[in-house]
Amino acid sequence: MLNYSQGTGLLENWLISEMEFSPDTLGKCEAIMYLGNGYMGLRSATEEPYIQEKRNLFVSGTFNKAEENEVTELPNLADITRIDIRVDGEKFSLEIGKTKQYLRQLNLKTAELYRTFYWTSPQGKELKFKFRRFVSLDNLHIIGMKMSIESTSHPVQISFDSGINAQMTNSGSQHFIEGERRIFDKKFIQLIQTTNESNIDMVINTAHDLSINGQLVNANPTMNMGRRKVWLTYDVELKPHDKLEMEKITTVFTSRDKEFDTNEYSLQSLREHSLNVLKESFEIGYDRLFECHKQAWQSKVWSNYDFEINSDNSFDELAIRFSIYHLTVMTPAHDDRMGIGAKALSGEGYKGHSFWDTEIFILPFFVYSNPQIAKSLLTYRYHGLVGARKKAMDNGFKGAMYPWEMAWPSDGEVTPIYGDVDVVTGEQMKIWSGFIEQHISADIAFAVYQYYQVTNDQDFMDNYGYEMVFDTARFWASRLEWDEGKQRYHINNVIGPDEYKEHVNNNAFTNYMAYFNMKLAINYYYILANKNPRLLEELNARINIKEAIQEIHTKVEQIYLPNPRNEDLVIPQDDTYLQLKEIDLTKYKQQESVRTIYKDYNAEQINTIQVTKQADTLLLFYLLEQTFLHDDNRFQDKVKRANFHYYEPRTLHDSSLSLATHAILANDIGEHDLAYSLFKEACEIDLGPNMNTSDDGVHAAAIGGVWKAAVFGFAGVRQIDGELHINPNLPKHWHSMKFTIHWHGQPVTLFITQSTLTVKVSNKQQLSFEVFGKRFKCSDSITLAIK
Ligand code: BGC
């Protein structure tokens, strides 16, 4: 049972609390309360073990292929969180004995996990437990843990095992070759594991300190080693009211870390370095390490992003903070060779792979709030050109065909080939997206464009951006298929964002986005020809852009772009969608969990029904409006409205990516109550009462979508062809919202109420922007009446 209103005073809307322990729903808090810093993610499994638990520690970018017939994934590193506790020889577990005043809490402000309760053992001894844990944002390699056990009534003997346990797998797949284990000075434990295919060394060190009633004790532990496991056993006698405290400090390093991923690398020096860092950190101790971590959260995150919502429903503000918390812990901001996984670093789902989720749903937060990190994420895609060119070549195309799922940049396509059960045949369903879900290449080009428009970062464009746009456009030019009858280029046999329609021709989203991508390349080509011919020559020498641009030029205006139908202005999602049969979708629209349609139909059958998994055609109205295509008649407001009313009832939001887009569009077309209820549903994907939604990990794109719905939806912020537009429309019960965006290198703070908009620029550079059709300029601060 989750609760969001435990925080009061300074902690109001900062605490996510679990008020009761339930071994059947462990996945929820393990995932939504996971800790991380972009370097690593630590799932918040409880210290004491339970059958239903999932213990995960992932380090970004450490991809490995466990077996030849599997795809590469982030391996689950050795665990340091498990502590096996015995009270007078009896196993401690919340499944036995009696528990009272149970509380588990994630403090979003300090990024600390806290758990406390009273537990009475089956023999009747009552103890008070407290656990604390953090993954440092100050030093990305450090994990701190603290445990305290107080005997409230009787003398007790406590014993516990704690160390490093590498008996971990990814649902049974073993990624590691066992390395050396060692205990130094009966205190500092070191364990090494090496991935069996990518050959990455992981070095984990840990150490414990024990005190009773504040006095350090030399507990003289027993040293143990087992297969893939090394641990210490401590035995302590407690008198009534004695308090045992244990601190456990851990460091995690890998040979993939930038500083070590060099030709001079040696495991020995990594071992020494990591052990030294452990010893230094251990000396500093939990409290001071935590203080630095807390300050890092304040300076890098909360002061920086500065987001406030004053709403009658305080959950709204908490949900935004939850979103910013997770956007921070999921993002490998330290290394531009790494991307964000669809389930962040919180679970095995989607194997740590990056999808279009990043560019379309997560990146906007960084583009507007922390452009440096946005740049790093786009640079990851630049490095990925290697894999994208390989995929294009393997498929007989030119240019860069980005993988639907991307892992290490040079891997190319890593989408698994088989997935869930087919309810009709009992076989494994084939996953087609790695073959035919191709819009991702255009989505990445769009992201480059959006980043450039909002930041003006010319340097990025010169070094990376132009090349990405040219090579994706070239892919599309080679991908188009000439239809002799229609005298048009078609894009056949694809999957659009709506994955419930496989092997369709002319998915509107794909065709329009490909068109945008090609037009963008042409625009950039002429800009470069005028302004930077030297760079154009350089690019030409490398990727032969002049020849490609000719092909792009001749083909682009002949791409088939489905028009809105005369009778109702609906843009056909693909060539056949509007002719498919319609069924009563009420049951699925009202479902409590997603994808229930698969209980009744298999993929082939769903392909024949007018039902849409997630925002598809509608997404075009939101994306293309931001571009030079914004005044295309086909995207006028009345067309937007007609399409929204057509597709929303047919969209099941069976992908967590969907709701935020519909929330933004509902707001655009004046359906404000619907917009808010879609926003709230989006917030509840991870935070809602359904306790199983996050078992495989949190929904990274939905989390980005929550921020988008608030900023692009309710605050009405939009970049339209290089101009800043702000058309706010707060939900009725929101009194105000305040946040900072970065526009052309300058932080701009927006304060919005029901009737006013205040814009404040930080660097006193003149800002020009449009509010409900009127242009304004300001080089300091301006307040406008908006109603
Ligand atoms: C969605 C995709 C998404 C993927 C990863 C799928 O269910 O349909 O659009 O990229 O999940 O989040």
PDB file of C-alpha atoms and ligand atoms in Angstrom, residues 342 350 355-357 404 437 497 499 595 613-614 654-657 701, ligand 1:
ATOM      1  CA  ALA A 342      13.439   1.735 -21.529  1.00  0.00           C
ATOM      2  CA  TYR A 350      13.933  -4.459 -22.177  1.00  0.00           C
ATOM      3  CA  PHE A 355      14.479   2.869 -27.928  1.00  0.00           C
ATOM      4  CA  TRP A 356      12.850   5.941 -29.477  1.00  0.00           C
ATOM      5  CA  ASP A 357      11.618   6.411 -25.917  1.00  0.00           C
ATOM      6  CA  TRP A 404      15.084  -0.246 -33.051  1.00  0.00           C
ATOM      7  CA  GLU A 437       9.851  -0.608 -37.041  1.00  0.00           C
ATOM      8  CA  PRO A 497       4.409   3.512 -33.301  1.00  0.00           C
ATOM      9  CA  GLU A 499       2.739  -1.963 -32.688  1.00  0.00           C
ATOM     10  CA  ARG A 595      -2.473  -5.497 -22.973  1.00  0.00           C
ATOM     11  CA  LYS A 613      -1.782   0.354 -29.019  1.00  0.00           C
ATOM     12  CA  GLN A 614      -0.458   3.891 -28.478  1.00  0.00           C
ATOM     13  CA  ASP A 654      -1.243  -0.261 -23.931  1.00  0.00           C
ATOM     14  CA  SER A 655       2.183   1.305 -24.131  1.00  0.00           C
ATOM     15  CA  SER A 656       3.107   3.613 -21.289  1.00  0.00           C
ATOM     16  CA  LEU A 657       4.413   6.114 -23.876  1.00  0.00           C
ATOM     17  CA  ALA A 701       9.449   7.182 -21.285  1.00  0.00           C
TER      18      ALA A 701
HETATM   19  C1  BGC B   1       6.191   0.309 -27.151  1.00  0.00           C
HETATM   20  C2  BGC B   1       7.321   0.999 -27.873  1.00  0.00           C
HETATM   21  C3  BGC B   1       8.415   1.304 -26.880  1.00  0.00           C
HETATM   22  C4  BGC B   1       8.849   0.051 -26.144  1.00  0.00           C
HETATM   23  C5  BGC B   1       9.857   0.345 -25.054  1.00  0.00           C
HETATM   24  C6  BGC B   1       6.724  -0.929 -26.451  1.00  0.00           C
HETATM   25  O1  BGC B   1       5.704  -1.549 -25.734  1.00  0.00           O
HETATM   26  O2  BGC B   1       5.167  -0.037 -28.045  1.00  0.00           O
HETATM   27  O3  BGC B   1       6.859   2.173 -28.481  1.00  0.00           O
HETATM   28  O4  BGC B   1       9.492   1.860 -27.542  1.00  0.00           O
HETATM   29  O5  BGC B   1       7.731  -0.543 -25.536  1.00  0.00           O
HETATM   30  O6  BGC B   1       9.323   1.189 -24.101  1.00  0.00           O
END
